[in-house]
Short mmCIF file of C-alpha atoms and ligand atoms in Angstrom, two decimals:
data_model
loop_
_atom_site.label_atom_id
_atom_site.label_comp_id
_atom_site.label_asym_id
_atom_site.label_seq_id
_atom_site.Cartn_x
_atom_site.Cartn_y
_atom_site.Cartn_z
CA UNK A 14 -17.89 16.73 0.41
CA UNK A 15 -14.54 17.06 2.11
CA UNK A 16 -11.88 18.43 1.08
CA UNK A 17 -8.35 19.02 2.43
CA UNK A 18 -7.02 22.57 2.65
CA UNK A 19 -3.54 23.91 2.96
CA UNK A 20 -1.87 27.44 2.69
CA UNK A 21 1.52 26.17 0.93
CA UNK A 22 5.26 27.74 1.51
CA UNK A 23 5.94 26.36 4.99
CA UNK A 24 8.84 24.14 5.30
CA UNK A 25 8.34 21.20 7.57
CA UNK A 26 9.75 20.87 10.76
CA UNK A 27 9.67 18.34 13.47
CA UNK A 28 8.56 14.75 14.23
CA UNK A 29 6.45 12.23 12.70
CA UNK A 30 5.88 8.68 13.75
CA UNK A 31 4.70 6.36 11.18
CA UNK A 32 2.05 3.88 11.10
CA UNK A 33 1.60 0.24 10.80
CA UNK A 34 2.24 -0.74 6.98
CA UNK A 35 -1.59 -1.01 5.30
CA UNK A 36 -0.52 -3.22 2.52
CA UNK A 37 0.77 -5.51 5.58
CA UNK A 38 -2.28 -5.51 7.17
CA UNK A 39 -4.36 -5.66 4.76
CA UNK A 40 -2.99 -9.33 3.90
CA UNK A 41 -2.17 -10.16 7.92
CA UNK A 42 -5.82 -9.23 8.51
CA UNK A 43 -7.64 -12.19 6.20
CA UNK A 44 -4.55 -14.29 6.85
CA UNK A 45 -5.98 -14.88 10.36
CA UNK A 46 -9.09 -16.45 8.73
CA UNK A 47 -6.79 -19.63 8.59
CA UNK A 48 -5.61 -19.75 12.14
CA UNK A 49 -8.08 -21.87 14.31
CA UNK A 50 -7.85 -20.02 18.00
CA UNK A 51 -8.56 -15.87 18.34
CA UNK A 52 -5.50 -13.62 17.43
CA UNK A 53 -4.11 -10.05 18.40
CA UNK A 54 -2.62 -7.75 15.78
CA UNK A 55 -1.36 -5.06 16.76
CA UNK A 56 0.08 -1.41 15.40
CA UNK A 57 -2.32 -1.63 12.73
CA UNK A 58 -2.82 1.67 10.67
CA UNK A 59 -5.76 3.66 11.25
CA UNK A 60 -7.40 3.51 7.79
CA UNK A 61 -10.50 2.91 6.20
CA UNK A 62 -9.05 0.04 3.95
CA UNK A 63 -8.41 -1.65 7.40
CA UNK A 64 -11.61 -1.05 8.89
CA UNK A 65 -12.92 -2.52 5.42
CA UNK A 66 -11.47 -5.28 5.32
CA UNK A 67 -11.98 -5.99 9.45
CA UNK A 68 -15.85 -5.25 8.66
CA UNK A 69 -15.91 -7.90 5.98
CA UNK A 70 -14.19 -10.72 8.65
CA UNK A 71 -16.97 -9.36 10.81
CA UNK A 72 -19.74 -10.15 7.90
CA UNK A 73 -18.57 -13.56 7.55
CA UNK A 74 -19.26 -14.19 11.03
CA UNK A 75 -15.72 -13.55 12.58
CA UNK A 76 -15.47 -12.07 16.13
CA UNK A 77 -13.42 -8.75 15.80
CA UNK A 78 -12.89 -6.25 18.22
CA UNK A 79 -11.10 -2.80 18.09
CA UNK A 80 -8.72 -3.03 21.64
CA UNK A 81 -7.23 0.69 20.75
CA UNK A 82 -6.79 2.39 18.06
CA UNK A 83 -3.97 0.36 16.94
CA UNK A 84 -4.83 -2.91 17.96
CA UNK A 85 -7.85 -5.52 16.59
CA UNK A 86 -8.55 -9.13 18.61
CA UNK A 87 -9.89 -11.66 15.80
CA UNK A 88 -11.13 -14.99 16.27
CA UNK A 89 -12.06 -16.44 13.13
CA UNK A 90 -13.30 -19.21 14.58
CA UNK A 91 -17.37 -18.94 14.32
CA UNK A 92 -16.50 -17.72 10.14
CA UNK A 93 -18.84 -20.52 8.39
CA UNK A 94 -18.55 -19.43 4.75
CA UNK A 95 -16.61 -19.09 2.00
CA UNK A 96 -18.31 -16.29 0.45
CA UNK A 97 -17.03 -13.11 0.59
CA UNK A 98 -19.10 -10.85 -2.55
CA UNK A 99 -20.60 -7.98 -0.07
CA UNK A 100 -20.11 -4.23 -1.56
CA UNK A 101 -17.53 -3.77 0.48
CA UNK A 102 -15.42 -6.74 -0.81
CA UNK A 103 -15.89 -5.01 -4.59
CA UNK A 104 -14.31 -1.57 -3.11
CA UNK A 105 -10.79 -2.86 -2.04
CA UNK A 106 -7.92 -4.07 -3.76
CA UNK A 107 -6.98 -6.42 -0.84
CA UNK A 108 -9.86 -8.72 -0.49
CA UNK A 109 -8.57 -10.78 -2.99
CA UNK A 110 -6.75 -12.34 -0.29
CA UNK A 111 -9.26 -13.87 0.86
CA UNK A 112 -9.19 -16.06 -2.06
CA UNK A 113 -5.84 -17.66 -1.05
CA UNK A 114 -6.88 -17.29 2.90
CA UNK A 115 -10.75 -18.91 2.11
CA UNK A 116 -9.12 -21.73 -0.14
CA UNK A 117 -6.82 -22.54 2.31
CA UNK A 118 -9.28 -23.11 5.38
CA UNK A 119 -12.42 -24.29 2.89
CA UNK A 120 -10.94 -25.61 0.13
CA UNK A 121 -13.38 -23.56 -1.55
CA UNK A 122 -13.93 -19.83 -2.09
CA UNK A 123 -16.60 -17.44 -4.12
CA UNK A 124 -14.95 -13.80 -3.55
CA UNK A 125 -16.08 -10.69 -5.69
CA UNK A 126 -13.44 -9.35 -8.02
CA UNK A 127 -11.71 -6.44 -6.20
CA UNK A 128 -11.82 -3.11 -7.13
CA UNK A 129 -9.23 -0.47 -5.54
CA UNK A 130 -7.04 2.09 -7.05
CA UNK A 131 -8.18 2.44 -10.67
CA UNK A 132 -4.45 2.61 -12.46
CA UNK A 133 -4.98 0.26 -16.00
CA UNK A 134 -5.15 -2.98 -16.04
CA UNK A 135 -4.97 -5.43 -12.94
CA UNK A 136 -5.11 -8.61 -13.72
CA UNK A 137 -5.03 -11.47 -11.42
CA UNK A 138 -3.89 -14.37 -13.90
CA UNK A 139 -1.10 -15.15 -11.48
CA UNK A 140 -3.02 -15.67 -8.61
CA UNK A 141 -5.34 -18.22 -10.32
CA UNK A 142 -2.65 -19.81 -12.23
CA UNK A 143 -1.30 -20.48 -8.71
CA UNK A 144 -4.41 -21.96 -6.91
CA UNK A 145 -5.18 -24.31 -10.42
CA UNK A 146 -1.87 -25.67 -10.02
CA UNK A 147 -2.51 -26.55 -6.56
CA UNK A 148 -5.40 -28.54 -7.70
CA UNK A 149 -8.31 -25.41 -7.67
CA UNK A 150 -10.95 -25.29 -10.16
CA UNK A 151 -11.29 -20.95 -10.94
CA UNK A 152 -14.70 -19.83 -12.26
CA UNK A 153 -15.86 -16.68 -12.90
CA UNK A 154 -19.37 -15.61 -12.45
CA UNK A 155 -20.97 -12.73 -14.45
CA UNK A 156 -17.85 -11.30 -14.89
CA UNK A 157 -17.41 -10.06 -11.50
CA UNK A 158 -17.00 -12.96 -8.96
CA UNK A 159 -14.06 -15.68 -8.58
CA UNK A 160 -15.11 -18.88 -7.66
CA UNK A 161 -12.56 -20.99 -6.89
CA UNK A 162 -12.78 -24.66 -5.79
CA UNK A 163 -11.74 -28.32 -5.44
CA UNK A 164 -12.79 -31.15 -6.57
CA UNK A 165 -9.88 -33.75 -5.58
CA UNK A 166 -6.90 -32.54 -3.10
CA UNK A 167 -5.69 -29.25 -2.14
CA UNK A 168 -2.17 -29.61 -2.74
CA UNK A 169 1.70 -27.85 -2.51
CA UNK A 170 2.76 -27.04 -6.19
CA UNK A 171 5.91 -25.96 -7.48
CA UNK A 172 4.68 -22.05 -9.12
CA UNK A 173 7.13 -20.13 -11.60
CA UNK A 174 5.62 -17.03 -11.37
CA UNK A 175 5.81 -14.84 -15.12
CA UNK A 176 5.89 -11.35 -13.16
CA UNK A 177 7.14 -10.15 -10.35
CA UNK A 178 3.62 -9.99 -8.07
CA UNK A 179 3.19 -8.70 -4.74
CA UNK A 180 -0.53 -10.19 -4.76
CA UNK A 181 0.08 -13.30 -6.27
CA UNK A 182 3.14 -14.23 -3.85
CA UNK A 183 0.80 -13.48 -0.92
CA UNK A 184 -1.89 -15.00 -2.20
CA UNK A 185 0.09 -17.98 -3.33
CA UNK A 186 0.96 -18.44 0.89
CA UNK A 187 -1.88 -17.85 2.24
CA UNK A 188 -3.73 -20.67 -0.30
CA UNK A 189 0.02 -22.91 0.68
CA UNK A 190 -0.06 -22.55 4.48
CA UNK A 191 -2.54 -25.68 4.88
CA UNK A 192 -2.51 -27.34 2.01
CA UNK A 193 -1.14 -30.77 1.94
CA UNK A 194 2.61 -30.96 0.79
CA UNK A 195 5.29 -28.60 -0.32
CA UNK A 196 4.55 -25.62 -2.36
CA UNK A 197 7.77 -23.73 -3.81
CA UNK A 198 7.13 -20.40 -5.67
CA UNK A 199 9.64 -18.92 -7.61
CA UNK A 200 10.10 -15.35 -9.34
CA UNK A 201 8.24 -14.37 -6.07
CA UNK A 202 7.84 -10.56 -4.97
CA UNK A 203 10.20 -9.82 -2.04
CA UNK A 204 8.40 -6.29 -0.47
CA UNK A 205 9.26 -6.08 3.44
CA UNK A 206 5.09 -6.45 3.62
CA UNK A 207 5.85 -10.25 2.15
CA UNK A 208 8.26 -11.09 5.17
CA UNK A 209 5.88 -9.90 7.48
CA UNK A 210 3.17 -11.77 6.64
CA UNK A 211 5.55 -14.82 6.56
CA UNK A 212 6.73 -14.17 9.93
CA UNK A 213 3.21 -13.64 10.90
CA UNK A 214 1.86 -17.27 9.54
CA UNK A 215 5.48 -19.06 10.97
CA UNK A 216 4.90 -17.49 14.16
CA UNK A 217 1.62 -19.18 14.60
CA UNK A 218 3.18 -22.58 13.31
CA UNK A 219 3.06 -21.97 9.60
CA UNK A 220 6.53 -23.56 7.68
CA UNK A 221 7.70 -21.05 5.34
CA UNK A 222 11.08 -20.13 4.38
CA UNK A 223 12.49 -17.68 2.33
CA UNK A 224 10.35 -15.08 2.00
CA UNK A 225 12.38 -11.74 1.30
CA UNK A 226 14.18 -13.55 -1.64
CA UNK A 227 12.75 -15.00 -4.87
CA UNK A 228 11.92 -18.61 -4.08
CA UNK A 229 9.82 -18.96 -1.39
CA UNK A 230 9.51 -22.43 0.08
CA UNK A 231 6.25 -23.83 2.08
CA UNK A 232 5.25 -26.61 3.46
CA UNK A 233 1.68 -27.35 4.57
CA UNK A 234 0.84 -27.69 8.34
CA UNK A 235 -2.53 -28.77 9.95
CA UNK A 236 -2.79 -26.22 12.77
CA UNK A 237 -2.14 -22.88 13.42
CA UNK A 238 -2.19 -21.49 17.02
CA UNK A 239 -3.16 -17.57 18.27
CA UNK A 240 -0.36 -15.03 18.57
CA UNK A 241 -0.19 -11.68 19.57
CA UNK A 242 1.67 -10.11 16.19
CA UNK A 243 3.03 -6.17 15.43
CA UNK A 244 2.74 -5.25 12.03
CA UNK A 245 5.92 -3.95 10.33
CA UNK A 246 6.02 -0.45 9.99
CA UNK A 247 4.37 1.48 6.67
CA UNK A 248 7.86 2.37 4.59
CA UNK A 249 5.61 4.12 2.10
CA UNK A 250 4.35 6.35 4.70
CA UNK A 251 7.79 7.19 5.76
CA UNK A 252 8.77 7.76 1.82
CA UNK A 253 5.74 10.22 1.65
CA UNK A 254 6.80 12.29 4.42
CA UNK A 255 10.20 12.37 3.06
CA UNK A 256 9.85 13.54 -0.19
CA UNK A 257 7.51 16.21 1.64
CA UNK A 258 10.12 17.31 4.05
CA UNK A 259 12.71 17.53 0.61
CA UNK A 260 9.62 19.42 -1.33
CA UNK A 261 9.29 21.80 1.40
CA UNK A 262 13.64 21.70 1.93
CA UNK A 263 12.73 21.78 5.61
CA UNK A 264 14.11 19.12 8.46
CA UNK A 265 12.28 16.28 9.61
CA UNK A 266 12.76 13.37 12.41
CA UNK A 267 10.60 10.02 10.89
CA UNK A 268 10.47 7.90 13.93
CA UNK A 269 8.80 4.28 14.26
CA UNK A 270 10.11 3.36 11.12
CA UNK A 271 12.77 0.32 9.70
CA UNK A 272 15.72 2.19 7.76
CA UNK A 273 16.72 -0.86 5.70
CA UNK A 274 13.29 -1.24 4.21
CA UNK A 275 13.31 2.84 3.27
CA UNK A 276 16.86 1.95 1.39
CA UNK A 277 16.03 2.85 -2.59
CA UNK A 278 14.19 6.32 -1.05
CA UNK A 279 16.86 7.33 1.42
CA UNK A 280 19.38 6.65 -1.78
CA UNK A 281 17.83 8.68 -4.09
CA UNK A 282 17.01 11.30 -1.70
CA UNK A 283 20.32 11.97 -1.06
CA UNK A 284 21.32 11.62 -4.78
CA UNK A 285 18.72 14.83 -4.80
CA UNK A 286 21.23 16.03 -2.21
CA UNK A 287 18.94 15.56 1.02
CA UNK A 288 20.99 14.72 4.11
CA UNK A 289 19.71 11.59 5.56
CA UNK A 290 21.08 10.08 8.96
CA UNK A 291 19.59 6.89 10.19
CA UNK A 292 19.09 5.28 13.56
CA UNK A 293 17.48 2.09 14.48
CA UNK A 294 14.11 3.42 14.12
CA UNK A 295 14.28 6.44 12.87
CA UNK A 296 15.48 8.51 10.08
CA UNK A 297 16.61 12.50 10.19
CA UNK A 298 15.41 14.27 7.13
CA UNK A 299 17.99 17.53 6.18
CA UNK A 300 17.13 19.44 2.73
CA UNK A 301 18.35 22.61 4.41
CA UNK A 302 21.97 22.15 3.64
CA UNK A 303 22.24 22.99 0.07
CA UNK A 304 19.78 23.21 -3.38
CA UNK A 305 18.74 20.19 -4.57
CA UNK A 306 19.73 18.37 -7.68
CA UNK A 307 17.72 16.85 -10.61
CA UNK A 308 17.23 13.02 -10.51
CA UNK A 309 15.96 9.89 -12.46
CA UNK A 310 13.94 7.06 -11.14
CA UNK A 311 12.86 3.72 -12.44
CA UNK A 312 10.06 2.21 -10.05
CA UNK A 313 10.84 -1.42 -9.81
CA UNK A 314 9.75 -4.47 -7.28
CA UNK A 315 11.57 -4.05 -3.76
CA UNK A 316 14.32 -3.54 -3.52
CA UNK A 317 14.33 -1.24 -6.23
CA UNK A 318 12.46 2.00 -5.97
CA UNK A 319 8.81 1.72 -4.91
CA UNK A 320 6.08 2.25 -7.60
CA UNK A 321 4.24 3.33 -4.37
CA UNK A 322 6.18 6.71 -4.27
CA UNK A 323 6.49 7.54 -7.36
CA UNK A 324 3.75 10.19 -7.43
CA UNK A 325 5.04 11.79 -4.36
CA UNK A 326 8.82 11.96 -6.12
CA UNK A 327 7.61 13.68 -9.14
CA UNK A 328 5.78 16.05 -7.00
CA UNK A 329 8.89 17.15 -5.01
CA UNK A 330 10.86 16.99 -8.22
CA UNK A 331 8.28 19.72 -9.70
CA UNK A 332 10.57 22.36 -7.29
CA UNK A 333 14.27 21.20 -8.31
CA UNK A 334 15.53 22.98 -11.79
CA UNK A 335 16.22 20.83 -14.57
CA UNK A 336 15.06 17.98 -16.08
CA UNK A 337 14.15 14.63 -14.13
CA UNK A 338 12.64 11.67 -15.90
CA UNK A 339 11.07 9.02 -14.21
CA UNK A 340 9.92 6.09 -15.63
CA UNK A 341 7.15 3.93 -14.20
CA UNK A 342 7.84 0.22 -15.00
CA UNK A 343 5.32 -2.06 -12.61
CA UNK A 344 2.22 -0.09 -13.24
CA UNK A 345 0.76 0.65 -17.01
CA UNK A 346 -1.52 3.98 -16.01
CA UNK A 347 0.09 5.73 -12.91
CA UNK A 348 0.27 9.15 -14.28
CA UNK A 349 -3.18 9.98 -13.95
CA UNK A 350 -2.47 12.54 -11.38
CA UNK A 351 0.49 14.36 -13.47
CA UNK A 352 -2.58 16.65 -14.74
CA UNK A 353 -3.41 17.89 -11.54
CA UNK A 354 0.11 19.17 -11.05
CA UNK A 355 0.42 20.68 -14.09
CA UNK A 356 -2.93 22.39 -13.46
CA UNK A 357 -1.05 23.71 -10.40
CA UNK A 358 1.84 25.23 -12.73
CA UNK A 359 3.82 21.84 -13.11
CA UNK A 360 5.68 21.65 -16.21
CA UNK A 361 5.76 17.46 -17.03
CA UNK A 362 5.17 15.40 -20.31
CA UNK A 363 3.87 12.00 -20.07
CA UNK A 364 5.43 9.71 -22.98
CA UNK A 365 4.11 5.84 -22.16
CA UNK A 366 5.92 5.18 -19.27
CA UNK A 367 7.93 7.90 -19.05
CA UNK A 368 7.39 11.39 -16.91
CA UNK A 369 9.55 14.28 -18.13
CA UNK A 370 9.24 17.06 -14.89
CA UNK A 371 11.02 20.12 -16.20
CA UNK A 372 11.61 21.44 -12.44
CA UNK A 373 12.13 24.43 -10.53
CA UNK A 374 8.83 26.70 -11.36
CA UNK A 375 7.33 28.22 -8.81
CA UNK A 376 3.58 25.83 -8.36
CA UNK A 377 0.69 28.16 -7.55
CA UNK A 378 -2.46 27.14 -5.56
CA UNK A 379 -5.44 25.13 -7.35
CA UNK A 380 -8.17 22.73 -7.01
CA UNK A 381 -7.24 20.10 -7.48
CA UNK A 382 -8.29 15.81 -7.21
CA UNK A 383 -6.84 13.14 -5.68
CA UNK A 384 -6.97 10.73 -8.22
CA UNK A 385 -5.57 7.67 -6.25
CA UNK A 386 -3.90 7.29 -3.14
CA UNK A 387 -0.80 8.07 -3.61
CA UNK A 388 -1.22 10.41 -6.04
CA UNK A 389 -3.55 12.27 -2.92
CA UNK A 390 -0.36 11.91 -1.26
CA UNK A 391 1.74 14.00 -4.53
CA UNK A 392 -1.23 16.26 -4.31
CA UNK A 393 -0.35 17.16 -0.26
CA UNK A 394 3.34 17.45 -1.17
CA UNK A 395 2.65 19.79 -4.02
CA UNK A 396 0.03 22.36 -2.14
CA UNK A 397 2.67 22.31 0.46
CA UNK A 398 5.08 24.16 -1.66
CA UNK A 399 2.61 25.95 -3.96
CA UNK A 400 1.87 29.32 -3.57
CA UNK A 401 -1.93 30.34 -2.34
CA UNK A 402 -4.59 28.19 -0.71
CA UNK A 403 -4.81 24.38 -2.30
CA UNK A 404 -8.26 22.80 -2.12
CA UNK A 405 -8.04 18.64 -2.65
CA UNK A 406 -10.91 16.73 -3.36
CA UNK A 407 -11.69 12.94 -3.27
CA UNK A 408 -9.70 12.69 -0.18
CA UNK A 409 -11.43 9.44 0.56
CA UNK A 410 -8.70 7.81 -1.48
CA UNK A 411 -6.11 9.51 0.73
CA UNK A 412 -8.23 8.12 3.82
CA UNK A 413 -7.64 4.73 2.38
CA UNK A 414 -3.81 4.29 3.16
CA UNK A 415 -2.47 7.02 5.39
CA UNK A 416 -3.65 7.22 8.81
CA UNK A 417 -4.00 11.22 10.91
CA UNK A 418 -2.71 12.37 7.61
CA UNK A 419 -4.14 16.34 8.33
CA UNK A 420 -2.78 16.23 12.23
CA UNK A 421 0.53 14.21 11.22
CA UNK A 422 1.58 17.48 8.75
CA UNK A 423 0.07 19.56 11.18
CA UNK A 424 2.24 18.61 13.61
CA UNK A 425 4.94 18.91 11.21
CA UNK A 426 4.44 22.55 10.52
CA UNK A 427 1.98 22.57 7.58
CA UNK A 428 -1.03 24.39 7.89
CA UNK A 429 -3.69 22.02 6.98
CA UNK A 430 -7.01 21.25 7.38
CA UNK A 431 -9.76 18.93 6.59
CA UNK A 432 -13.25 20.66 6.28
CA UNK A 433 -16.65 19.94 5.24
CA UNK A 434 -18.14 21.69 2.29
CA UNK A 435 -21.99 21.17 0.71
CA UNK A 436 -21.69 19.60 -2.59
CA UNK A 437 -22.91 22.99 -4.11
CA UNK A 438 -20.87 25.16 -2.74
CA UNK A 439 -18.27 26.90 -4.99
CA UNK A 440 -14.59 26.90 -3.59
CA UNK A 441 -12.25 29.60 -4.82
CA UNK A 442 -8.86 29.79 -4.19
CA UNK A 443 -6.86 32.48 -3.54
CA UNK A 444 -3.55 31.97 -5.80
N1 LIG B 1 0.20 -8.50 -12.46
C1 LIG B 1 -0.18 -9.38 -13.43
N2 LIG B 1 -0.91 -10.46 -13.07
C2 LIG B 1 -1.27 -10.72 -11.80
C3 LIG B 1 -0.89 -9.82 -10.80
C4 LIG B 1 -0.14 -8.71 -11.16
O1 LIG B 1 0.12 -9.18 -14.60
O2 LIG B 1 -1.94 -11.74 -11.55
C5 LIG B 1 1.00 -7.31 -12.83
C6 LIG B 1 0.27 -6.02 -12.54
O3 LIG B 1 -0.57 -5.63 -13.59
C7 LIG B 1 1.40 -5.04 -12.30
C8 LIG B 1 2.51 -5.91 -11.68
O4 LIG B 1 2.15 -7.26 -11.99
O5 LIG B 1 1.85 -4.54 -13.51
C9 LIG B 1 2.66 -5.78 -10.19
O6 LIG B 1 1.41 -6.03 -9.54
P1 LIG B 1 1.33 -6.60 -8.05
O7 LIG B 1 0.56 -7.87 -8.08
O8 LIG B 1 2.68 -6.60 -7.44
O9 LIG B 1 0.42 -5.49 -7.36
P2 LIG B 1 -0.72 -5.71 -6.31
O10 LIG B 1 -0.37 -6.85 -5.42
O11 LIG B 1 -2.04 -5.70 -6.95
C10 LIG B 1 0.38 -4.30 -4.42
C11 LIG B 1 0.01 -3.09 -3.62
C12 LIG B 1 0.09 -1.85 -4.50
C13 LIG B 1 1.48 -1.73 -5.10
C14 LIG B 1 1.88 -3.03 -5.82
C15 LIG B 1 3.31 -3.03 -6.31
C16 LIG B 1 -1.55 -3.99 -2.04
C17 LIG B 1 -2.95 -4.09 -1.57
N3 LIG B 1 -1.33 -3.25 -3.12
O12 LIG B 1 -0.58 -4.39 -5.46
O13 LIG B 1 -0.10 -0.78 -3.60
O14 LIG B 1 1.52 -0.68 -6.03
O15 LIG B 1 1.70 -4.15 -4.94
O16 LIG B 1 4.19 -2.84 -5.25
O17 LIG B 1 -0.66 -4.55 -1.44
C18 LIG B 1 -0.73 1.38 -2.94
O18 LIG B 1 -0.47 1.04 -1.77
O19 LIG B 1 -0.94 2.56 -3.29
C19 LIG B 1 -0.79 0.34 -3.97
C20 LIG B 1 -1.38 0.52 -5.13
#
């Protein structure tokens, strides 16, 4: 098994650059199923849900080939089916896109029902509701694949979404970008990871406008040429090491980063009463300058503050005295990890949706689980400022979404490590 190790108390100092955004790529990645000549992506994040979801292009008979570390040619030309229900399409999240990507090249699509983060209930009604109005026929087999298909036309249709869905609005494109007429969704999700697939798909000839505000506009094209495309940079990687540097009230440079997409977490870190300057693609990181304050946070869809740092905020709110509540409203079961940090001294109630983090006790060295990926992430942050040696386990979720993760802090001034330990082999820490 391994596990990641690190001797807390060091403040981080230093430089980080940030990665290519995963949940970008992992919906640029299947998009390029629908573009008929070979593509280039590049500054894609080093991550095993990439290399998942590259490996299942590969299995439906894509050409795919790793350039550098950051960069995959695809030609999706030689893909002949539209079946995509492999083992490793049932262990990510993200392969659901290749419902909307598959239905809009074959006008049919049999994809196994994605599996993922395990945080309650996550349904994908709006995605289907989507493709049936656009003339696809869903079925699901055995309770675990999605069959979706067409028996007339694949058309545009005008799609009122009842949530605000991140998924569904990709999904909803990728299915749009061929199909014959104008498709308009409305209530869509606008995430900075939505734009950049959009950009992505126009760039190669794809008609969509609007995406980045809540009616998104599309109208079906027959052809779609190769590009050479950079994915946007990860702003939930640059959130993470944030709210580390904060945690840790050291001083941090985040470089290869957009500012204006970090917005909600550079405003509430310096309602904490962080110093934040920003540049054009990069952000300095100051909790030196004075002791930080209590906060609340709501998570909402972008622009408000992202769901996907919420575990990291209540871990850096664990070392600020008084009371912060922060209350989860996209996700029905993100709290899973809160018992972790209390096992590491944390003193926070769970009520529903709401986390109550009575702050400023000292945390103290554990074992502890990753429960999800970005609660791995609130797991790093909180051994970083707990006392003793921290031993995390189930780091493959971590693996999942944040590339280098050990020599990234490292470099920042944590001591970390990733090691190897037998299955029955006791760990022990030293508290
Ligand atoms: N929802 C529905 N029906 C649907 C789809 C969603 O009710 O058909 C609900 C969900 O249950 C949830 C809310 O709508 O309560 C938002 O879900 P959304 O569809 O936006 O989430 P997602 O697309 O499945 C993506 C990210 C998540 C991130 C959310 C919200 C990917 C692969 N995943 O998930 O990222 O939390 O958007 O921003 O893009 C992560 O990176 O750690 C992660 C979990």
């Amino acid at each position: 098994m391994e596990k990641i190790v690190i001797n807390g108390g060091k403040p981080l100092f230093g430089e980080v650059s940030v990665s290519g955004a995963k949940n970008a790529a992992v919906a640029i990645i299947p998009a390029v199923v629908l573009c008929d000549e070979p593509c280039r992506i590049e500054n894609i994040p080093n991550i095993s849900d990439v290399t998942l979801i590259a490996t299942i292009l590969k299995e439906m008979g894509a050409i795919v080939k790793r350039v550098n570390k950051s960069t995959l040619d695809i030609d999706p030309r030689p893909i002949n089916t539209y079946e995509a229900i492999g083992d490793n399409v049932r262990g990510m999240r993200a392969s659901y896109y290749l419902l909307g990507a598959l239905l809009g090249r074959f006008h049919n699509a049999k994809v196994a029902l994605p599996g993922g983060c395990n945080f309650g209930v996550r349904p994908i009604d709006q995605h289907l509701r989507g493709f049936a109005l656009m003339g696809a026929e869903n079925e699901l087999i055995n309770g675990a694949i999605i069959h979706s298909t067409t028996k007339g036309s694949f058309h545009g249709a005008h799609i009122y979404f009842d949530t605000v869905s991140v998924g569904s609005t990709m999904n909803i494109i990728l299915a749009a970008v061929k199909a014959e007429g104008q498709t308009i969704i409305e209530n869509a999700a606008k995430e900075p990871h939505i734009v950049d697939l959009a950009n992505f798909l126009n760039s190669m000839g794809a008609n969509i406008r609007g995406a980045g505000t809540d009616v998104i506009k599309i109208r079906g094209v027959e052809y779609l040429h190769g590009v050479t495309y950079s994915i946007i940079p990860d702003q939930i990687e640059a959130g993470t090491y944030m709210a580390a540097a904060a945690a840790t009230r050291g001083k941090i440079t985040v470089r290869n980063i957009t500012p204006k997409h970090l917005d909600s977490i550079t405003a509430k870190l310096r309602e904490m009463g962080v110093d934040i300057e920003e540049y054009d693609e990069a952000v300095v990181v100051d909790a030196t300058k004075r002791p930080l304050s209590r906060v609340n946070i709501k998570t909402m869809p972008h622009p408000g503050f992202p769901t996907d740092c919420q575990p990291q905020f209540v871990a850096a709110l664990t070392t600020v005295k008084g009371t912060s509540i922060v209350n989860e409203s996209v996700w029905d079961n993100r709290y899973q990890y809160v018992n972790e940090l209390v096992r590491m001294g944390a003193t926070i109630s769970v009520e529903g949706r709401l986390a109550i983090i009575e702050g400023g006790t000292q945390l103290t060295a554990a074992p502890v689980r990753a429960t999800d990926l970005r609660a791995g992430a609130a797991m790093i942050i909180a051994a970083l400022v707990a006392d003793g040696i921290t031993y995390i386990s189930d780091i493959n979720y971590i693996e999942r979404g944040y590339s280098d993760v050990v020599n990234k802090f490292k470099a920042l001034g944590a001591d970390i490590e990733k090691i190897y330990i037998p299955d029955n082999e006791e760990v022990l820490t030293t508290a």
